Short mmCIF file of C-alpha atoms and ligand atoms in Angstrom, two decimals:
data_model
loop_
_atom_site.label_atom_id
_atom_site.label_comp_id
_atom_site.label_asym_id
_atom_site.label_seq_id
_atom_site.Cartn_x
_atom_site.Cartn_y
_atom_site.Cartn_z
CA MET A 1268 24.25 -7.95 9.88
CA THR A 1269 22.01 -4.88 9.50
CA VAL A 1270 20.50 -4.23 6.07
CA GLY A 1271 21.40 -1.15 3.99
CA VAL A 1272 18.48 0.77 2.52
CA GLY A 1273 18.29 3.47 -0.17
CA VAL A 1274 15.22 5.70 -0.51
CA VAL A 1275 14.22 6.83 -4.02
CA GLY A 1276 11.65 9.67 -4.04
CA ALA A 1277 12.03 12.49 -1.51
CA GLY A 1278 8.46 13.85 -1.72
CA PHE A 1279 5.55 14.15 0.68
CA ILE A 1280 5.56 10.63 2.14
CA SER A 1281 9.36 10.40 2.47
CA ASP A 1282 9.29 12.14 5.88
CA ALA A 1283 7.18 9.38 7.45
CA TYR A 1284 9.43 6.69 5.95
CA LEU A 1285 12.74 8.35 6.78
CA GLU A 1286 11.71 9.06 10.35
CA ASN A 1287 10.86 5.40 10.92
CA LEU A 1288 13.56 3.72 8.81
CA THR A 1289 16.27 5.67 10.64
CA ALA A 1290 14.78 4.52 13.97
CA PHE A 1291 14.83 0.76 13.23
CA PRO A 1292 18.09 -0.73 14.59
CA ASP A 1293 18.09 -3.54 11.99
CA LEU A 1294 18.31 -1.05 9.09
CA ARG A 1295 20.90 1.50 7.91
CA VAL A 1296 19.59 4.22 5.58
CA GLU A 1297 22.55 4.73 3.24
CA ALA A 1298 21.22 7.24 0.69
CA VAL A 1299 18.30 9.30 -0.60
CA ALA A 1300 17.76 9.92 -4.34
CA ASP A 1301 15.30 11.94 -6.38
CA LEU A 1302 14.97 13.44 -9.87
CA ASP A 1303 15.31 16.67 -7.91
CA VAL A 1304 18.73 16.10 -6.32
CA GLU A 1305 18.41 19.20 -4.14
CA ARG A 1306 15.25 17.75 -2.59
CA ALA A 1307 17.10 14.47 -2.02
CA ARG A 1308 20.00 16.35 -0.41
CA ALA A 1309 17.67 18.24 1.93
CA GLN A 1310 15.86 15.07 3.07
CA ALA A 1311 19.18 13.24 3.60
CA ALA A 1312 20.47 16.13 5.70
CA LYS A 1313 17.25 16.30 7.74
CA TYR A 1314 17.47 12.62 8.74
CA GLY A 1315 21.24 12.25 9.03
CA VAL A 1316 21.53 10.03 5.95
CA PRO A 1317 25.16 10.07 4.72
CA ARG A 1318 24.63 10.26 0.93
CA SER A 1319 22.22 11.69 -1.65
CA GLY A 1320 22.06 12.15 -5.40
CA SER A 1321 20.53 10.69 -8.54
CA VAL A 1322 18.84 7.29 -8.85
CA ALA A 1323 21.90 6.01 -10.76
CA ASP A 1324 24.19 7.17 -7.93
CA LEU A 1325 22.06 5.30 -5.38
CA LEU A 1326 21.84 2.09 -7.43
CA ALA A 1327 25.64 2.05 -7.76
CA LEU A 1328 26.11 1.85 -3.98
CA PRO A 1329 27.04 -1.70 -2.93
CA ASP A 1330 25.83 -1.04 0.65
CA VAL A 1331 22.26 -0.51 -0.54
CA GLU A 1332 20.52 -3.91 -0.44
CA ILE A 1333 16.90 -2.70 -0.46
CA VAL A 1334 15.64 0.15 -2.64
CA VAL A 1335 12.59 1.86 -1.14
CA ASN A 1336 10.60 3.25 -4.07
CA LEU A 1337 8.60 6.33 -3.02
CA THR A 1338 8.23 7.83 -6.49
CA VAL A 1339 4.91 8.58 -8.19
CA PRO A 1340 2.91 5.57 -9.45
CA ALA A 1341 3.58 6.26 -13.16
CA VAL A 1342 7.28 5.39 -12.69
CA HIS A 1343 6.99 2.73 -9.95
CA VAL A 1344 7.76 -0.21 -12.28
CA GLU A 1345 10.55 1.67 -14.10
CA ILE A 1346 12.37 2.49 -10.84
CA SER A 1347 11.72 -0.94 -9.28
CA LEU A 1348 12.96 -2.71 -12.42
CA ALA A 1349 16.13 -0.60 -12.49
CA ALA A 1350 16.75 -1.59 -8.86
CA VAL A 1351 16.17 -5.27 -9.65
CA GLU A 1352 18.57 -5.07 -12.61
CA ALA A 1353 21.14 -3.57 -10.20
CA GLY A 1354 20.69 -6.65 -7.98
CA LYS A 1355 18.72 -4.89 -5.24
CA HIS A 1356 15.64 -6.03 -3.35
CA VAL A 1357 12.72 -3.61 -3.66
CA TRP A 1358 10.08 -2.17 -1.38
CA THR A 1359 7.61 -0.14 -3.45
CA GLU A 1360 4.84 2.23 -2.49
CA LYS A 1361 1.40 1.41 -3.85
CA PRO A 1362 0.30 0.58 -6.38
CA ILE A 1363 3.22 -1.69 -7.36
CA GLY A 1364 2.39 -0.80 -10.99
CA LEU A 1365 -0.45 0.24 -13.21
CA ASP A 1366 -1.03 -2.81 -15.41
CA ARG A 1367 -0.68 -6.57 -15.26
CA GLN A 1368 2.02 -6.97 -17.93
CA THR A 1369 4.68 -4.68 -16.53
CA VAL A 1370 4.18 -5.82 -12.93
CA ARG A 1371 4.39 -9.48 -14.04
CA LYS A 1372 7.61 -8.68 -15.93
CA LEU A 1373 9.02 -6.97 -12.81
CA LEU A 1374 8.24 -9.94 -10.54
CA ASP A 1375 9.51 -12.50 -13.07
CA ARG A 1376 12.74 -10.56 -13.59
CA ALA A 1377 13.22 -10.31 -9.80
CA ARG A 1378 12.89 -14.08 -9.52
CA GLU A 1379 15.50 -14.56 -12.28
CA LYS A 1380 17.86 -12.16 -10.52
CA GLY A 1381 17.32 -13.80 -7.12
CA VAL A 1382 16.00 -10.63 -5.47
CA ARG A 1383 12.66 -9.83 -3.89
CA VAL A 1384 9.99 -7.24 -4.62
CA ALA A 1385 7.57 -6.41 -1.81
CA GLY A 1386 5.17 -3.53 -1.48
CA ALA A 1387 2.67 -1.35 0.32
CA PRO A 1388 0.38 -1.36 2.11
CA ASP A 1389 2.35 -2.23 5.23
CA THR A 1390 -0.42 -0.77 7.41
CA LEU A 1391 -1.75 -4.32 7.61
CA LEU A 1392 1.41 -5.28 9.54
CA GLY A 1393 0.36 -2.77 12.19
CA ALA A 1394 -0.87 -3.82 15.61
CA GLY A 1395 -4.49 -2.82 14.86
CA HIS A 1396 -4.88 -5.10 11.85
CA GLN A 1397 -2.80 -7.97 13.18
CA THR A 1398 -5.05 -8.00 16.26
CA ALA A 1399 -8.18 -7.85 14.07
CA PHE A 1400 -6.98 -10.72 11.87
CA ARG A 1401 -6.18 -12.83 14.94
CA ALA A 1402 -9.76 -12.27 16.20
CA LEU A 1403 -11.19 -13.31 12.83
CA GLU A 1404 -8.91 -16.36 12.58
CA ALA A 1405 -10.04 -17.34 16.08
CA GLY A 1406 -13.56 -17.52 14.65
CA ARG A 1407 -15.06 -14.67 16.68
CA ILE A 1408 -17.60 -13.79 13.92
CA GLY A 1409 -17.68 -17.22 12.29
CA GLU A 1410 -16.76 -17.71 8.62
CA PRO A 1411 -16.70 -14.25 6.92
CA VAL A 1412 -19.56 -14.03 4.41
CA THR A 1413 -19.82 -10.40 3.38
CA ALA A 1414 -18.11 -7.05 3.83
CA LEU A 1415 -18.71 -3.35 3.25
CA ALA A 1416 -15.78 -0.96 2.68
CA LEU A 1417 -16.22 2.79 2.25
CA PHE A 1418 -13.76 5.57 1.52
CA GLN A 1419 -15.27 8.90 0.52
CA THR A 1420 -13.77 12.39 0.81
CA PRO A 1421 -13.79 15.64 -1.20
CA GLY A 1422 -10.39 14.56 -2.61
CA PRO A 1423 -6.70 15.08 -1.71
CA GLU A 1424 -6.10 18.26 -3.78
CA GLY A 1425 -6.96 20.36 -0.72
CA TRP A 1426 -3.93 19.17 1.28
CA HIS A 1427 -1.41 17.61 -1.18
CA PRO A 1428 0.88 20.32 -2.65
CA ALA A 1429 1.44 18.32 -5.90
CA PRO A 1430 -1.82 16.39 -6.34
CA GLU A 1431 -1.98 16.09 -10.16
CA PHE A 1432 -0.74 12.47 -10.19
CA LEU A 1433 -3.68 11.49 -7.98
CA PHE A 1434 -6.14 12.57 -10.72
CA GLN A 1435 -4.40 11.11 -13.77
CA ALA A 1436 -3.70 7.62 -15.13
CA GLY A 1437 -2.34 5.63 -12.22
CA GLY A 1438 -4.26 7.72 -9.71
CA GLY A 1439 -7.90 8.24 -8.83
CA PRO A 1440 -9.37 6.80 -5.66
CA LEU A 1441 -9.30 3.23 -7.02
CA LEU A 1442 -5.53 3.03 -7.62
CA ASP A 1443 -4.53 5.43 -4.85
CA ILE A 1444 -6.75 4.22 -2.02
CA GLY A 1445 -8.01 0.86 -3.31
CA PRO A 1446 -4.80 -1.02 -2.41
CA TYR A 1447 -5.36 -0.49 1.34
CA TYR A 1448 -8.95 -1.74 1.41
CA LEU A 1449 -8.61 -4.47 -1.21
CA THR A 1450 -5.47 -5.93 0.39
CA GLN A 1451 -7.26 -5.98 3.74
CA LEU A 1452 -10.23 -7.82 2.18
CA VAL A 1453 -7.93 -10.35 0.45
CA ARG A 1454 -6.30 -10.98 3.82
CA VAL A 1455 -9.75 -11.77 5.30
CA PHE A 1456 -11.46 -13.62 2.41
CA GLY A 1457 -8.57 -14.91 0.29
CA PRO A 1458 -8.13 -14.14 -3.42
CA VAL A 1459 -10.72 -12.40 -5.62
CA ARG A 1460 -12.32 -14.29 -8.53
CA LYS A 1461 -14.64 -11.68 -10.08
CA VAL A 1462 -15.45 -7.96 -9.91
CA THR A 1463 -18.24 -5.75 -11.24
CA GLY A 1464 -17.52 -2.03 -11.18
CA ALA A 1465 -19.35 1.24 -11.80
CA GLY A 1466 -18.36 4.86 -11.37
CA GLY A 1467 -17.69 8.24 -12.89
CA ARG A 1468 -15.88 11.57 -12.76
CA GLY A 1469 -17.37 14.32 -10.60
CA ARG A 1470 -15.52 17.31 -12.13
CA ALA A 1471 -13.33 17.83 -15.21
CA THR A 1472 -10.81 20.00 -13.33
CA ARG A 1473 -9.60 20.49 -9.75
CA VAL A 1474 -7.70 23.27 -7.97
CA ILE A 1475 -4.56 22.82 -5.83
CA GLY A 1476 -5.38 23.93 -2.29
CA SER A 1477 -1.98 24.13 -0.55
CA GLY A 1478 1.72 24.80 -1.10
CA PRO A 1479 3.49 27.14 -3.55
CA ARG A 1480 1.13 26.31 -6.46
CA ALA A 1481 -2.12 26.81 -4.49
CA GLY A 1482 -4.88 28.08 -6.78
CA THR A 1483 -3.58 26.26 -9.89
CA GLU A 1484 -6.27 24.42 -11.87
CA PHE A 1485 -5.43 21.02 -13.40
CA PRO A 1486 -7.34 18.42 -15.46
CA VAL A 1487 -8.92 15.25 -14.05
CA THR A 1488 -8.55 12.33 -16.48
CA VAL A 1489 -9.73 9.34 -14.40
CA PRO A 1490 -12.96 8.34 -12.62
CA THR A 1491 -13.08 9.96 -9.19
CA THR A 1492 -15.79 7.66 -7.86
CA VAL A 1493 -15.50 3.87 -8.21
CA GLY A 1494 -17.84 1.31 -6.67
CA ALA A 1495 -17.46 -2.45 -7.05
CA LEU A 1496 -18.98 -5.75 -6.11
CA VAL A 1497 -16.10 -8.10 -5.28
CA GLU A 1498 -16.56 -11.89 -5.26
CA PHE A 1499 -13.96 -14.13 -3.61
CA ALA A 1500 -12.64 -17.47 -4.89
CA ARG A 1501 -13.41 -19.33 -1.65
CA GLY A 1502 -16.87 -17.75 -1.31
CA GLY A 1503 -18.12 -14.52 0.19
CA SER A 1504 -18.42 -11.09 -1.35
CA ALA A 1505 -17.80 -7.44 -0.54
CA GLN A 1506 -19.11 -4.09 -1.68
CA VAL A 1507 -16.52 -1.31 -1.90
CA LEU A 1508 -16.71 2.41 -2.65
CA PHE A 1509 -13.73 4.69 -3.32
CA SER A 1510 -14.64 8.32 -3.95
CA PHE A 1511 -13.00 11.75 -4.16
CA ASP A 1512 -16.42 13.27 -4.91
CA SER A 1513 -18.13 13.41 -1.54
CA ALA A 1514 -18.52 16.42 0.71
CA VAL A 1515 -19.25 13.89 3.48
CA ARG A 1516 -16.05 12.33 4.78
CA ARG A 1517 -16.40 8.66 5.59
CA THR A 1518 -13.05 6.87 5.60
CA GLY A 1519 -11.52 3.79 7.11
CA PHE A 1520 -14.91 2.10 7.21
CA VAL A 1521 -14.63 -1.68 6.82
CA GLU A 1522 -17.21 -4.09 8.26
CA VAL A 1523 -16.96 -7.87 7.87
CA SER A 1524 -19.91 -10.10 8.75
CA GLY A 1525 -20.07 -13.81 9.46
CA GLY A 1526 -22.61 -16.15 10.99
CA LEU A 1527 -21.61 -15.24 14.57
CA GLY A 1528 -21.36 -11.48 14.22
CA THR A 1529 -19.91 -8.43 12.52
CA ALA A 1530 -16.40 -7.06 12.98
CA VAL A 1531 -15.70 -3.37 12.42
CA LEU A 1532 -12.04 -3.41 11.43
CA PRO A 1533 -9.45 -0.64 11.93
CA ASP A 1534 -8.85 1.91 9.14
CA PRO A 1535 -6.69 0.09 6.54
CA ASN A 1536 -4.77 3.33 5.90
CA ARG A 1537 -3.57 3.36 9.52
CA PHE A 1538 -1.39 1.03 11.57
CA ASP A 1539 -3.31 1.29 14.85
CA GLY A 1540 -6.96 1.18 15.90
CA SER A 1541 -9.18 -1.22 17.77
CA THR A 1542 -11.64 -3.76 16.38
CA VAL A 1543 -15.27 -3.73 17.47
CA LEU A 1544 -17.10 -7.06 17.46
CA HIS A 1545 -20.90 -6.96 17.30
CA LEU A 1546 -21.85 -10.46 18.36
CA ALA A 1547 -24.97 -12.13 16.97
CA GLY A 1548 -27.85 -13.39 19.09
CA GLY A 1549 -27.84 -10.41 21.44
CA ALA A 1550 -24.39 -11.29 22.78
CA GLY A 1551 -23.44 -7.62 22.75
CA GLU A 1552 -20.50 -5.57 21.63
CA GLU A 1553 -16.83 -6.05 22.43
CA GLU A 1554 -13.94 -3.71 21.72
CA VAL A 1555 -10.69 -5.55 21.02
CA ALA A 1556 -7.73 -3.21 21.67
CA ALA A 1557 -4.69 -3.43 19.39
CA VAL A 1558 -1.90 -5.58 20.80
CA GLY A 1559 1.59 -5.27 19.32
CA HIS A 1560 4.27 -2.86 18.16
CA GLY A 1561 3.64 0.85 17.56
CA ALA A 1562 5.67 1.40 14.38
CA SER A 1563 4.15 2.87 11.20
CA ARG A 1564 5.23 3.48 7.55
CA GLY A 1565 8.39 1.55 6.77
CA THR A 1566 7.41 -1.47 8.88
CA GLY A 1567 7.14 -3.48 5.66
CA VAL A 1568 10.70 -2.54 4.66
CA LEU A 1569 11.97 -3.86 7.99
CA GLU A 1570 9.86 -7.02 7.70
CA LEU A 1571 11.32 -7.56 4.20
CA ALA A 1572 14.86 -7.05 5.50
CA ARG A 1573 14.36 -9.57 8.31
CA ALA A 1574 12.76 -12.04 5.87
CA VAL A 1575 15.72 -11.69 3.47
CA ARG A 1576 18.22 -12.36 6.27
CA GLY A 1577 16.07 -15.18 7.67
CA GLY A 1578 15.55 -16.84 4.28
CA VAL A 1579 11.75 -16.87 4.77
CA PRO A 1580 8.99 -15.29 2.63
CA GLU A 1581 8.13 -11.65 3.26
CA ARG A 1582 4.52 -10.97 4.24
CA ALA A 1583 3.66 -7.91 2.08
CA SER A 1584 4.75 -9.82 -1.02
CA GLY A 1585 4.95 -8.63 -4.61
CA GLU A 1586 2.53 -11.42 -5.58
CA LEU A 1587 -0.05 -10.02 -3.13
CA ALA A 1588 0.46 -6.54 -4.60
CA PHE A 1589 0.19 -8.00 -8.13
CA HIS A 1590 -3.13 -9.68 -7.29
CA VAL A 1591 -4.50 -6.37 -6.01
CA VAL A 1592 -3.40 -4.62 -9.24
CA ASP A 1593 -5.07 -7.45 -11.20
CA VAL A 1594 -8.28 -6.81 -9.22
CA MET A 1595 -8.13 -3.01 -9.75
CA VAL A 1596 -7.45 -3.34 -13.49
CA ALA A 1597 -10.38 -5.77 -13.68
CA VAL A 1598 -12.60 -3.16 -11.98
CA GLU A 1599 -11.50 -0.58 -14.60
CA GLU A 1600 -12.24 -3.07 -17.40
CA SER A 1601 -15.61 -3.87 -15.87
CA MET A 1602 -16.51 -0.15 -15.80
CA GLU A 1603 -15.57 0.18 -19.49
CA ARG A 1604 -17.44 -2.94 -20.58
CA GLY A 1605 -20.46 -2.61 -18.32
CA ALA A 1606 -20.13 -6.26 -17.23
CA GLY A 1607 -18.42 -8.38 -14.60
CA VAL A 1608 -14.75 -9.36 -15.18
CA GLU A 1609 -13.05 -12.55 -13.96
CA VAL A 1610 -9.76 -12.21 -12.07
CA ASP A 1611 -7.23 -14.93 -12.94
CA SER A 1612 -4.39 -14.49 -10.44
CA ARG A 1613 -4.47 -16.22 -7.06
CA VAL A 1614 -2.46 -15.48 -3.92
CA GLU A 1615 -2.42 -16.37 -0.25
CA ALA A 1616 -1.62 -13.65 2.28
CA GLY A 1617 1.35 -14.56 4.49
CA GLU A 1618 1.27 -15.61 8.13
CA LEU A 1619 0.44 -13.08 10.82
CA LEU A 1620 3.33 -11.51 12.71
CA PRO A 1621 4.23 -13.08 16.06
CA VAL A 1622 2.55 -11.08 18.86
CA GLY A 1623 5.88 -9.96 20.32
CA TRP A 1624 7.40 -8.84 16.96
CA ASP A 1625 9.41 -5.75 17.82
CA PRO A 1626 10.63 -3.32 15.12
CA PHE A 1627 12.75 -1.43 17.63
CA SER A 1628 14.89 -4.35 18.80
CA ARG A 1629 18.17 -5.29 17.10
CA THR A 1630 17.80 -8.80 15.68
CA LEU A 1631 20.24 -8.81 12.74
N1 NAD B 1264 1.10 11.39 0.24
C1 NAD B 1264 0.66 10.43 1.04
O1 NAD B 1264 -0.02 10.68 2.08
C2 NAD B 1264 0.99 9.00 0.74
C3 NAD B 1264 0.67 8.05 1.69
C4 NAD B 1264 0.99 6.72 1.46
C5 NAD B 1264 1.58 6.39 0.27
N2 NAD B 1264 1.87 7.31 -0.70
C6 NAD B 1264 2.48 6.87 -1.94
O2 NAD B 1264 3.83 7.29 -1.95
C7 NAD B 1264 4.25 7.57 -3.29
C8 NAD B 1264 4.79 8.97 -3.35
O3 NAD B 1264 3.76 9.86 -2.95
P1 NAD B 1264 4.09 11.34 -2.48
O4 NAD B 1264 2.82 11.86 -1.96
O5 NAD B 1264 5.32 11.36 -1.64
O6 NAD B 1264 4.40 12.02 -3.92
P2 NAD B 1264 5.30 13.32 -4.22
O7 NAD B 1264 4.93 13.77 -5.59
O8 NAD B 1264 5.21 14.26 -3.09
O9 NAD B 1264 6.79 12.74 -4.24
C9 NAD B 1264 7.27 11.89 -5.25
C10 NAD B 1264 8.76 12.16 -5.43
O10 NAD B 1264 9.26 11.25 -6.43
C11 NAD B 1264 10.16 11.94 -7.26
N3 NAD B 1264 10.24 11.28 -8.55
C12 NAD B 1264 9.28 11.21 -9.50
N4 NAD B 1264 9.73 10.51 -10.56
C13 NAD B 1264 10.99 10.13 -10.26
C14 NAD B 1264 11.98 9.38 -10.95
N5 NAD B 1264 11.76 8.90 -12.18
N6 NAD B 1264 13.16 9.19 -10.35
C15 NAD B 1264 13.42 9.69 -9.12
N7 NAD B 1264 12.50 10.40 -8.42
C16 NAD B 1264 11.32 10.62 -8.98
C17 NAD B 1264 9.58 13.35 -7.36
O11 NAD B 1264 10.57 14.28 -7.76
C18 NAD B 1264 9.06 13.59 -5.94
O12 NAD B 1264 10.06 14.17 -5.11
C19 NAD B 1264 3.02 7.33 -4.16
O13 NAD B 1264 3.07 6.04 -4.69
C20 NAD B 1264 1.85 7.45 -3.20
O14 NAD B 1264 0.76 6.65 -3.61
C21 NAD B 1264 1.61 8.63 -0.46
#
């Protein structure tokens, strides 16, 4: 039987989700909700979703089995917990939450209630990354030893019409962008055991660059450049940089090196992209084209739905998202203390998707 889905949060990213979720034959989008019920109504109408209203209205619908939480990070745990209490499974946008305690409480409560919490990024379920991970698991570069990950831009206030949340507690490049890159590195190296961070804030205020409030100045209350040295429990390390302070755009840059070569991985904020292998010993360069499905945002919701029906673990698990929050909070603590911080949680990323996994076929 297909799985009923309810979308909470009808903002910027809801278009990408609604377009895809309404195209997956295994899912039925039953309702859209938002604090702004008019915005929810408009998005429901645009995508042919039968109902819209408040969060309470949506949680009361028995046909909604999975709540897709697309609200702003500051209320992610609150909305996800309300869904869990209503007996719903949850897919949440990143980050799953802003601190260890509330995310732990959410995951523990979900276990007690017999429901699941899974979360972004689902980009790593895309064909580009699945192909890259298969190449690494096949030993094409040997055992991964080190990695370099870079994301630097002038910041999202130029294009996002409501960017304040990206520059306040729960935002900044670490919490907004870090989940993509750090989850990708955990997938390659396994769990993190220690981080050492450094960074700062480029400007005290920013100016909205698009939409009806263009020209409005707002305060920046978090570091807008964060660098970290990341050490992994099974060995290996990575250097990462997340910055909204650079006039030079350099994004989606992730290189992993092992004894047999270096792999340039696809952008972790995208679903597609090829992998370039630079093979050691003068063996040359090889481009590995992505093999697999072409779906994008919402793929993780579908994977969760199929995992629920199949009684198997979902791949983009809440525990993986919790570990990444644990790592990011440890980076923040390290910046405050001026010293390295140990990371206690441990997680194993799930199995890769089968090569022929098809989001657009009806399987339920
Ligand atoms: N914008 C992007 O390109 C992008 C990409 C990937 C992921 N995300 C993630 O998606 C999430 C949403 O981002 P966005 O850019 O769509 O933000 P947005 O501000 O455009 O939209 C958020 C929506 O959530 C609603 N909302 C806020 N609090 C609520 C509450 N308590 N109950 C119900 N609705 C509530 C708001 O009214 C708004 O409509 C964030 O976690 C962000 O990190 C955004």
